[in-house]
mmCIF file of C-alpha atoms (C1' of nucleotides) in Angstrom:
data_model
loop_
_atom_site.group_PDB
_atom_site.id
_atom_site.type_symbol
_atom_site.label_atom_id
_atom_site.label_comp_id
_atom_site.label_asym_id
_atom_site.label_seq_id
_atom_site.Cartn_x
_atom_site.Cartn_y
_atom_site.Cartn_z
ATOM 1 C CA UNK L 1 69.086 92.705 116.680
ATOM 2 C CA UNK L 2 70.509 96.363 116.764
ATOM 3 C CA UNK L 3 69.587 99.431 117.018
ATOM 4 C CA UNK L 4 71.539 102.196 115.739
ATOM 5 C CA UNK L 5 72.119 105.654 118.087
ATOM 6 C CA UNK L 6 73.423 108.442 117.744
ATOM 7 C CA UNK L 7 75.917 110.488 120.752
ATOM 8 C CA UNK L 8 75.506 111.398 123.253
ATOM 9 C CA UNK L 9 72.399 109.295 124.053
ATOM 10 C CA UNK L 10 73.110 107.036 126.907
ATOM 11 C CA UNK L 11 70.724 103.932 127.517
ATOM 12 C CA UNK L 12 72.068 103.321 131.212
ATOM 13 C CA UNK L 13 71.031 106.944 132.269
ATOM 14 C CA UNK L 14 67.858 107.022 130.487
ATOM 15 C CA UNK L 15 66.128 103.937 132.826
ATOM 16 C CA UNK L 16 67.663 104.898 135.456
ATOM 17 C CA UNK L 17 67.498 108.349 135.907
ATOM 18 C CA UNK L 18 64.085 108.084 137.518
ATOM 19 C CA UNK L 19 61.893 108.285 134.816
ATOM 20 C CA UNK L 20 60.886 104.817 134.938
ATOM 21 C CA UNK L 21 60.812 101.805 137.336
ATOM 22 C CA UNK L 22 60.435 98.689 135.455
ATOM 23 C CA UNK L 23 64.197 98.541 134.444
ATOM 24 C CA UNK L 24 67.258 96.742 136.317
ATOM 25 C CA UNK L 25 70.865 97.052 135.548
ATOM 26 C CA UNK L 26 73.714 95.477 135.651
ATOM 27 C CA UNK L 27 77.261 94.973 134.321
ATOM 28 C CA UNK L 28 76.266 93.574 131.115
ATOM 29 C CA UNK L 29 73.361 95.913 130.441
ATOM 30 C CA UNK L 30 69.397 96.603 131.674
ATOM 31 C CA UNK L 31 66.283 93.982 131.611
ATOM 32 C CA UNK L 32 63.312 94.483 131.797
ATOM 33 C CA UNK L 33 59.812 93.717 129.846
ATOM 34 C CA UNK L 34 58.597 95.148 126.992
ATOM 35 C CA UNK L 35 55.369 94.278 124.565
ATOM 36 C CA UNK L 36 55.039 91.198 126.801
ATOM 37 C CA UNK L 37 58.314 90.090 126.229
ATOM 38 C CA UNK L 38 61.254 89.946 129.009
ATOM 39 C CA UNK L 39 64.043 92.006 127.125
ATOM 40 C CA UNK L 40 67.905 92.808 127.841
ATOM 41 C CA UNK L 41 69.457 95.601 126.377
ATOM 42 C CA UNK L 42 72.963 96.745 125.892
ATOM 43 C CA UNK L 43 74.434 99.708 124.561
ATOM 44 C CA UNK L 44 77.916 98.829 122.576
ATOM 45 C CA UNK L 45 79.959 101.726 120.302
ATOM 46 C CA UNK L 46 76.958 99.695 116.923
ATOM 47 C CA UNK L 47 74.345 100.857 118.661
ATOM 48 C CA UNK L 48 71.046 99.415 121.397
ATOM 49 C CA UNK L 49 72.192 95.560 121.526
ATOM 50 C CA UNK L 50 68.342 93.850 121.865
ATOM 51 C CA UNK L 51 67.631 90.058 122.742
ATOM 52 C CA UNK L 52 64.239 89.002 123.134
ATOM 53 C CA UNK L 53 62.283 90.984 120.684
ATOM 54 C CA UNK L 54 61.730 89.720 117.331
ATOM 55 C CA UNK L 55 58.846 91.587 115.813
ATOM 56 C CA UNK L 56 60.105 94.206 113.687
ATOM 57 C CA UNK L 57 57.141 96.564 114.691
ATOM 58 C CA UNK L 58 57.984 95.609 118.616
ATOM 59 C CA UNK L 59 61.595 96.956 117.871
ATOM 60 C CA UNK L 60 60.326 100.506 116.217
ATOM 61 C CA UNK L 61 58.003 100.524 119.344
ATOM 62 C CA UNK L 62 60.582 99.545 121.474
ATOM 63 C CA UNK L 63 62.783 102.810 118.997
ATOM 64 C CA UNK L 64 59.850 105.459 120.026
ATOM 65 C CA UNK L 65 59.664 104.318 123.517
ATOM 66 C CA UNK L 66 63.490 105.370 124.292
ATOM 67 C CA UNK L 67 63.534 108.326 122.070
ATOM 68 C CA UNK L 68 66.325 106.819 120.064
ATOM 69 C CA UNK L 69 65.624 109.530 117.487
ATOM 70 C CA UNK L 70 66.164 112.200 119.804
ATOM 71 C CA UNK L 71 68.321 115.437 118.260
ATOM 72 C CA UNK L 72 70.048 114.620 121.871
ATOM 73 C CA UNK L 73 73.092 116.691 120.880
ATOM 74 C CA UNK L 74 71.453 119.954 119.838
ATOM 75 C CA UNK L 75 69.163 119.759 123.145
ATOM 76 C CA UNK L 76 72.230 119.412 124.962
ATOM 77 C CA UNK L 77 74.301 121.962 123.419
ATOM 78 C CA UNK L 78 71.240 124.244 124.009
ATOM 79 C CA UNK L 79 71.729 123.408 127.582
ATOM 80 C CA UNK L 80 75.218 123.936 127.766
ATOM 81 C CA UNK L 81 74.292 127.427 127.506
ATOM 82 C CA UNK L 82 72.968 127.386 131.176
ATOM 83 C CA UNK L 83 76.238 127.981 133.019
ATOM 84 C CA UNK L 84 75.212 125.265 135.873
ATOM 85 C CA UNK L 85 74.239 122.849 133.632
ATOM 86 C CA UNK L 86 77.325 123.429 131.462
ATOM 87 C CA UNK L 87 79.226 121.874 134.753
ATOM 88 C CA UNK L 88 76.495 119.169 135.587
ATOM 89 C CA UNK L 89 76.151 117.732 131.822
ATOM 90 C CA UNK L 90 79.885 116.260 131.610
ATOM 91 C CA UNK L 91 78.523 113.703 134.590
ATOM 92 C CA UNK L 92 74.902 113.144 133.291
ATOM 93 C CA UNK L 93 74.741 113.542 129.491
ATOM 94 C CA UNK L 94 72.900 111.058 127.058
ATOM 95 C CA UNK L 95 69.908 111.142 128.809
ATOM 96 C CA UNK L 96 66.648 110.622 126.797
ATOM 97 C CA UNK L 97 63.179 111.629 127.458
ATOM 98 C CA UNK L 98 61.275 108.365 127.488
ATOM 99 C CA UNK L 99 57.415 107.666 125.720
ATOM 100 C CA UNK L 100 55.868 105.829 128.665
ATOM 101 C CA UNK L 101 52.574 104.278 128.830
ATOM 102 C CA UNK L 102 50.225 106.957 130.136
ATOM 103 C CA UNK L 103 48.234 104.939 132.550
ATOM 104 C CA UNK L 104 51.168 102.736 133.938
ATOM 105 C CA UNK L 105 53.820 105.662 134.143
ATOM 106 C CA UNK L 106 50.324 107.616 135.991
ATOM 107 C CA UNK L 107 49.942 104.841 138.078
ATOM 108 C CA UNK L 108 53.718 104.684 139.070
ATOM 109 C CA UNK L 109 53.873 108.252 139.912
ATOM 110 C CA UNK L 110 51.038 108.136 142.375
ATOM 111 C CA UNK L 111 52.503 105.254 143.976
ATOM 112 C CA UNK L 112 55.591 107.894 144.242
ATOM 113 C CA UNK L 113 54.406 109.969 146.747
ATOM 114 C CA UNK L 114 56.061 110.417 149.747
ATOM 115 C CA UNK L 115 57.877 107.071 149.185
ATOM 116 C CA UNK L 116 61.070 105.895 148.670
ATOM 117 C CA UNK L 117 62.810 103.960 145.470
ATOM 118 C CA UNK L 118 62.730 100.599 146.370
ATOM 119 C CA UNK L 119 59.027 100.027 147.848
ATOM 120 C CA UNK L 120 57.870 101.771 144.791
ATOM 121 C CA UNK L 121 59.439 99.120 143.132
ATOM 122 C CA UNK L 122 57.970 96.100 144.933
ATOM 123 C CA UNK L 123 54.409 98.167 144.938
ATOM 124 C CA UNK L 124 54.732 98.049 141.329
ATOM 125 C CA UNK L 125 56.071 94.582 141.168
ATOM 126 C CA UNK L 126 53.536 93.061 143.354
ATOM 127 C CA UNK L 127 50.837 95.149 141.416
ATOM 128 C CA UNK L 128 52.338 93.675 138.079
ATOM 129 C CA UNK L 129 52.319 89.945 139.455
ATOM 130 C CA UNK L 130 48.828 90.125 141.441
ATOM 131 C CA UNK L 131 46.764 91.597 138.177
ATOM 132 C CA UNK L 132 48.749 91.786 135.466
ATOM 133 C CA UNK L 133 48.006 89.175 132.831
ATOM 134 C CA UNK L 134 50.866 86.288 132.069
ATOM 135 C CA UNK L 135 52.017 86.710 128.843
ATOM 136 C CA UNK L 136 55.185 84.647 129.352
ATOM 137 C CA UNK L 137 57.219 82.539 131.882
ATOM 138 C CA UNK L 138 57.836 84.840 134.798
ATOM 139 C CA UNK L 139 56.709 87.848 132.836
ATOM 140 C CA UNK L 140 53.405 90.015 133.769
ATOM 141 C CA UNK L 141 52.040 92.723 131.752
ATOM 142 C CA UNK L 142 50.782 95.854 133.403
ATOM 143 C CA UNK L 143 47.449 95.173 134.610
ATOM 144 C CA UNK L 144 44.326 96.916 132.903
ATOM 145 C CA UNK L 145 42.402 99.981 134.464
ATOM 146 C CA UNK L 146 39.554 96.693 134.910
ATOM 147 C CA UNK L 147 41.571 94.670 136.577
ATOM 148 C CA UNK L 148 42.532 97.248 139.006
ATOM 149 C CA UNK L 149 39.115 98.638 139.188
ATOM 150 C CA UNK L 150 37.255 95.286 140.473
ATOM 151 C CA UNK L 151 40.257 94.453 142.667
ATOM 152 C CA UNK L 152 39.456 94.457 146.424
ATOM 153 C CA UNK L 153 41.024 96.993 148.698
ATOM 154 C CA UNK L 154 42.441 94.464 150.840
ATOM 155 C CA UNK L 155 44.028 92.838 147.753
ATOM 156 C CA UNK L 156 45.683 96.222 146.977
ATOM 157 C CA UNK L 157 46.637 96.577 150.212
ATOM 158 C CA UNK L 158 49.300 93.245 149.996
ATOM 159 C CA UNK L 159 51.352 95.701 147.336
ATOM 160 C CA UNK L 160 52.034 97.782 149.787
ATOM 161 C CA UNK L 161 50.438 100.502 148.390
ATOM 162 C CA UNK L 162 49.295 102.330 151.917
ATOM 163 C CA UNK L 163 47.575 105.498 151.861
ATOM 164 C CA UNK L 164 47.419 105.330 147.814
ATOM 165 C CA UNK L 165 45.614 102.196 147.560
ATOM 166 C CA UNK L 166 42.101 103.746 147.385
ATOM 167 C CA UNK L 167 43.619 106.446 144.672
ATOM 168 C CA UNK L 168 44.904 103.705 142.693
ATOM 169 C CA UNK L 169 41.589 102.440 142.356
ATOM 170 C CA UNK L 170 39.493 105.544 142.542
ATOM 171 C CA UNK L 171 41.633 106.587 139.348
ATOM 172 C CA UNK L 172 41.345 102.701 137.646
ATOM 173 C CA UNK L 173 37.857 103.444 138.340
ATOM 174 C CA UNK L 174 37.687 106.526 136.235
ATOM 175 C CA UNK L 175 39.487 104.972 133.445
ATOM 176 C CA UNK L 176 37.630 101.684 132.951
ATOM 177 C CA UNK L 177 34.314 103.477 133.152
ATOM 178 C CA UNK L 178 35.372 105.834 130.453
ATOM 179 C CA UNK L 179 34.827 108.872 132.376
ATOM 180 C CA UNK L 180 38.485 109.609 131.988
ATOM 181 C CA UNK L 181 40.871 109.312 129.025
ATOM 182 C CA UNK L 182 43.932 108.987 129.167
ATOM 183 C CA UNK L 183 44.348 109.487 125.307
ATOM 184 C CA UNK L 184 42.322 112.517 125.297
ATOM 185 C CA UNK L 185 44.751 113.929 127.664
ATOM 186 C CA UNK L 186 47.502 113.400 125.763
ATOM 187 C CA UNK L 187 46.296 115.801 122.995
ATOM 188 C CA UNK L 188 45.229 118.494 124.956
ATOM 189 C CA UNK L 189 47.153 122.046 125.315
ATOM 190 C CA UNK L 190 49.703 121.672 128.375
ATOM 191 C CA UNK L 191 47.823 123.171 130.537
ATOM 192 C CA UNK L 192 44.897 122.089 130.458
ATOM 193 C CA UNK L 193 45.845 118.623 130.214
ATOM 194 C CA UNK L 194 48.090 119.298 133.523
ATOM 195 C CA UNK L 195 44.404 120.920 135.141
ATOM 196 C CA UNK L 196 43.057 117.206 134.254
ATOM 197 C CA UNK L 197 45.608 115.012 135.709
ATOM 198 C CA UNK L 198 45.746 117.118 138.835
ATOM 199 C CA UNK L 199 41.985 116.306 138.969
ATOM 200 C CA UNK L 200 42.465 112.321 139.495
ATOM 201 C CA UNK L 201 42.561 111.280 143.026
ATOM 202 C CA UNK L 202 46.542 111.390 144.657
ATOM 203 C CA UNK L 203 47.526 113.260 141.659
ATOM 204 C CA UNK L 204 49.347 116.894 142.226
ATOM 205 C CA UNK L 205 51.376 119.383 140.490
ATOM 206 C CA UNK L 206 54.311 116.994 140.930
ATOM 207 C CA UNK L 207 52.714 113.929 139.440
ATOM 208 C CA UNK L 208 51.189 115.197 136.530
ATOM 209 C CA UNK L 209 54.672 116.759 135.497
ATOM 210 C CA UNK L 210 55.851 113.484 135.865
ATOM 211 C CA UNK L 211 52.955 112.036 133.148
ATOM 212 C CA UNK L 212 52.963 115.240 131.102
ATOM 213 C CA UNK L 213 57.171 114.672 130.595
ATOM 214 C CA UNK L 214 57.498 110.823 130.805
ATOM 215 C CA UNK L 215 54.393 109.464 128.626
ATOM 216 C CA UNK L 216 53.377 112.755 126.707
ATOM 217 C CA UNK L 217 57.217 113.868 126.100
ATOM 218 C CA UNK L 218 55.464 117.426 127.224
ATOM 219 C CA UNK L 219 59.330 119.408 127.246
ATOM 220 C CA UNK L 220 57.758 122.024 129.139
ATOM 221 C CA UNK L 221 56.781 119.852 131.793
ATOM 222 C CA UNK L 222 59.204 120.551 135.171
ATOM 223 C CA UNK L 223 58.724 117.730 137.551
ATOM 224 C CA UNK L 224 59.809 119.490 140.766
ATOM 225 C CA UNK L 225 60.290 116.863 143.892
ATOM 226 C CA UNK L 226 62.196 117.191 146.993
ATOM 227 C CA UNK L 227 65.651 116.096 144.960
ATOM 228 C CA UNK L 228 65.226 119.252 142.079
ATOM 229 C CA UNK L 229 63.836 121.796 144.263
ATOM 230 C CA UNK L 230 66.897 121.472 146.404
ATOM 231 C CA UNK L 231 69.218 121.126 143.238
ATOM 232 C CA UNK L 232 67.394 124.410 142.068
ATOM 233 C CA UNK L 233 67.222 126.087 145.415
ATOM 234 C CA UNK L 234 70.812 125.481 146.109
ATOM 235 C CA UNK L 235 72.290 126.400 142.209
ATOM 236 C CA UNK L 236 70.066 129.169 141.135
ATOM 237 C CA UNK L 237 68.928 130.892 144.326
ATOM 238 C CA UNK L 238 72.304 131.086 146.412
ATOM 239 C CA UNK L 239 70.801 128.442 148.392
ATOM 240 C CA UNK L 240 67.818 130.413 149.259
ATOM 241 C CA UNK L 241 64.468 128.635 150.553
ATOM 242 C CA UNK L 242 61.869 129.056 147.657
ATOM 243 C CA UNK L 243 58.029 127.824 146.511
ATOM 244 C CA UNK L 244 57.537 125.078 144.056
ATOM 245 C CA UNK L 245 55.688 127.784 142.396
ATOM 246 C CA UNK L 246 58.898 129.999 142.263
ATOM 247 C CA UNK L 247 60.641 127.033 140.971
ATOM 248 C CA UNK L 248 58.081 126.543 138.172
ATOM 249 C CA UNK L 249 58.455 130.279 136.802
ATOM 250 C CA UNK L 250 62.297 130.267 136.949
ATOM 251 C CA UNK L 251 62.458 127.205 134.914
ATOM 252 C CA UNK L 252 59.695 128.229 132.529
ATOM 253 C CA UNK L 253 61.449 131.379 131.458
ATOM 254 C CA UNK L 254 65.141 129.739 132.137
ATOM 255 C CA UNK L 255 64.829 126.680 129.771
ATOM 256 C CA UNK L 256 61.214 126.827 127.875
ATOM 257 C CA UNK L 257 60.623 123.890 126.243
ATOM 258 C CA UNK L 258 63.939 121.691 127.600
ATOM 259 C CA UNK L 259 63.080 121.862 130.816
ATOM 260 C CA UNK L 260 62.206 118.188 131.545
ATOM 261 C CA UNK L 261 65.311 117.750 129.988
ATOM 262 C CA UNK L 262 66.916 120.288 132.373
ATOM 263 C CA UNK L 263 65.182 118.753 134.883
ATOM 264 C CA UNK L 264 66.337 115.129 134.142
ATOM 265 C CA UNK L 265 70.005 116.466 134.570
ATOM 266 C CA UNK L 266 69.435 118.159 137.799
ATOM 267 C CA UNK L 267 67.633 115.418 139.431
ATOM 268 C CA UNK L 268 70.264 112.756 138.152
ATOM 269 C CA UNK L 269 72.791 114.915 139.144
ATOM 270 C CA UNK L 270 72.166 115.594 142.387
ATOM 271 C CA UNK L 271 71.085 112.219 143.326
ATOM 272 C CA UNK L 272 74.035 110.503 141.991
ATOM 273 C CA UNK L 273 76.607 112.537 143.463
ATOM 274 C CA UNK L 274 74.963 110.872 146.968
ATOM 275 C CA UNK L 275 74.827 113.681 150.078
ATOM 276 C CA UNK L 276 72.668 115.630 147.782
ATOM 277 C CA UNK L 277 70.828 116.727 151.317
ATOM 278 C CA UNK L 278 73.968 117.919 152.536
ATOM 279 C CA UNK L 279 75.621 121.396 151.855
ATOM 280 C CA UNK L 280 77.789 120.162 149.085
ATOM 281 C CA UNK L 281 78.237 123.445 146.722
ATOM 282 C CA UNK L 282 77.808 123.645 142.983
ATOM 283 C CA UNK L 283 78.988 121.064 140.817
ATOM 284 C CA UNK L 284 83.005 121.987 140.087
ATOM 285 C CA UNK L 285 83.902 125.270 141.713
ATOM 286 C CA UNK L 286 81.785 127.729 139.849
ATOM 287 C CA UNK L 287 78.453 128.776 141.797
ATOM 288 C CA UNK L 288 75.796 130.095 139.268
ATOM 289 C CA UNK L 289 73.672 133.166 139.878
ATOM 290 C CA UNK L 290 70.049 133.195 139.062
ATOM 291 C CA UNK L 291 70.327 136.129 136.696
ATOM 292 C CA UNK L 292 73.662 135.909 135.377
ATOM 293 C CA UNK L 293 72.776 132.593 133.054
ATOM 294 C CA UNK L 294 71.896 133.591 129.509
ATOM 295 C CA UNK L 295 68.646 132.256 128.945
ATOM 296 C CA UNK L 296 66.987 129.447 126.469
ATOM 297 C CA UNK L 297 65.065 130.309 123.524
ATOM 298 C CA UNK L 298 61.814 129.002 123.426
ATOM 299 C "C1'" DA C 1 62.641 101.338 168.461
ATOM 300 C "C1'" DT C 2 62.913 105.280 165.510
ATOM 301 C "C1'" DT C 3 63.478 107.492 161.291
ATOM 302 C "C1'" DC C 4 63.067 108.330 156.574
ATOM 303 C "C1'" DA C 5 61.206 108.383 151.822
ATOM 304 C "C1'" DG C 6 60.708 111.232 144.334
ATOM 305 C "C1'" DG C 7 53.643 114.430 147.595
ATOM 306 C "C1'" DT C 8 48.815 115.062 148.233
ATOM 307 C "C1'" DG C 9 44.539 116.312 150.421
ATOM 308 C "C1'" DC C 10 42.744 118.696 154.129
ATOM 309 C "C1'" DG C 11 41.424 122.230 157.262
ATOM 310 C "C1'" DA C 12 42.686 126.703 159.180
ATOM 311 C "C1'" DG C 13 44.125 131.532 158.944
ATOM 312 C "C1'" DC S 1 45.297 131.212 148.207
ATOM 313 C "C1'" DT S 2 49.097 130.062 151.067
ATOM 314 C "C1'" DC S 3 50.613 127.270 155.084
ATOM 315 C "C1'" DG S 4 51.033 123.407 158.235
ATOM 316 C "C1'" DC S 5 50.190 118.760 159.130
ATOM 317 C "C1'" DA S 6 49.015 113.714 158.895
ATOM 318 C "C1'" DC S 7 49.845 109.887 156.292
ATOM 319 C "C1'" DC S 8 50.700 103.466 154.868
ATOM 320 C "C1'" DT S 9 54.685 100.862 155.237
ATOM 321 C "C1'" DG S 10 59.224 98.423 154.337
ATOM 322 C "C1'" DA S 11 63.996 99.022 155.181
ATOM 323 C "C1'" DA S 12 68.043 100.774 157.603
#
DNA sequence: ATTCAGGTGCGAG
DNA sequence: CTCGCACCTGAA
């Protein structure tokens, strides 16, 4: 079965650029499991190659979930407008916002913090295996806010999870007891769904931009981690030191509603050129000034 | 052995 | 409200 796309989008930077943590790649393409099914995907010049999904609704799921219907080109030629992006999107464009599941991609941010790549991946893997239901040979689904609710400390404690183990289930907690909704959330103004994820145990600023931009598809959203601030820090502010906060404004007024998109690009960037700690200077020669970039529209 | 990693919750000024 | 600090734990 196939998928059609449309340019620039690019399925290889899309799971990988950070935004989600089930995925693996390789030469041929990128597994991983979808509506209980282990799929592998490919992107050739007739479109998303997909084995392992036969349901025709699983495949417009599968569609929505990696925003194949994206206007990807018109976002990005808004971008192209930002005179350091105009440099960085050559190296990083076809990226697409993803539609996560809220309470997984929630889950999978909290397990984020102040962690590195692959132990969020085994967290989440060992999570997956130890609770998640088998719905296949070798293939787990996502275990329920129950499942994680009832499970023993001690039991979380063999993912790895550390610190976060009593936030994962203080917040499975508030889910399976209905106190929280994850649905709700979704259709509340921006704001004040961001003042209700930053409620939930372990969840901050940070995380809930990560929820608000990879389940809601909230553009505003402006996930700033250690990896963006320095991108921003280092491309918009002469490499001055500046707040989170600061960081917020300037990409609220700089890109409006494509800033997770902006975002995505910076933090791909940045982390794929490697040394992004190190004082490597803007991308090609130019070095942008905070005030010189023509702005977005909103 | 020591260090580092996609933040958050706390207490103190 | 801003600022500094501790923090589970696997991998290099």
């Amino acid at each position: 079965m196939v998928l059609p796309v449309r340019p620039p989008y690019d399925l290889c930077r899309t799971v990988q650029c950070g935004q989600a943590f089930g995925w693996r790649t390789d030469n041929t393409g990128v597994t991983g499991v979808f509506a209980a099914r282990r799929v592998r995907l490919a992107q050739t010049a007739g479109g998303i190659l997909v084995e392992g999904l036969s349901d025709e609704r699983d495949l417009v799921r599968l569609r929505h979930y990696l925003g194949l219907d994206e206007p990807l080109e018109a976002v990005e030629s808004e971008l192209m407008r930002d005179r350091v992006l105009r440099r960085i999107l050559p190296h990083t464009s076809g990226i697409a916002l993803l539609r996560q599941n809220p309470w997984e991609c929630l889950v999978s941010f909290i397990i984020s913090a102040f962690n590195n790549i692959p132990k969020i991946e085994l967290s989440l893997d060992r999570l997956t295996r130890q609770f998640g239901d088998g719905v296949a040979e070798g293939v787990w689904s996502f275990p329920e806010p129950a499942r994680l609710a009832g499970a023993r400390l001690k039991e979380l404690h063999r993912c790895a999870l550390g610190y976060r183990a009593p936030y994962v289930r203080q917040v499975a907690r508030l889910m399976a007891s209905g106190r929280v909704d994850l649905s709700a959330i979704g259709q509340m103004p921006f704001h004040e769904a961001r003042h209700a994820l930053q409620a939930l145990p372990g969840v901050g600023e940070k995380v809930a931009d990560c929820v608000l931009l990879f389940a809601y598809r909230r553009g505003e959203a402006f996930p700033v981690d250690v990896w963006v601030k320095r991108a921003v820090e280092r491309w918009y502010f002469h490499g001055r030191r500046v707040t989170a906060r600061q960081i917020q404004e300037f990409a609220r007024s700089q890109f409006g509603p494509l800033a997770g998109y902006a975002q995505q690009h910076l933090f791909y960037y940045i982390r794929e050129r490697g040394n992004g700690g190190t004082r490597e200077r803007a991308p090609a020669r130019t070095r942008a000034r905070p005030q010189s970039g023509r702005r977005l529209p909103r």
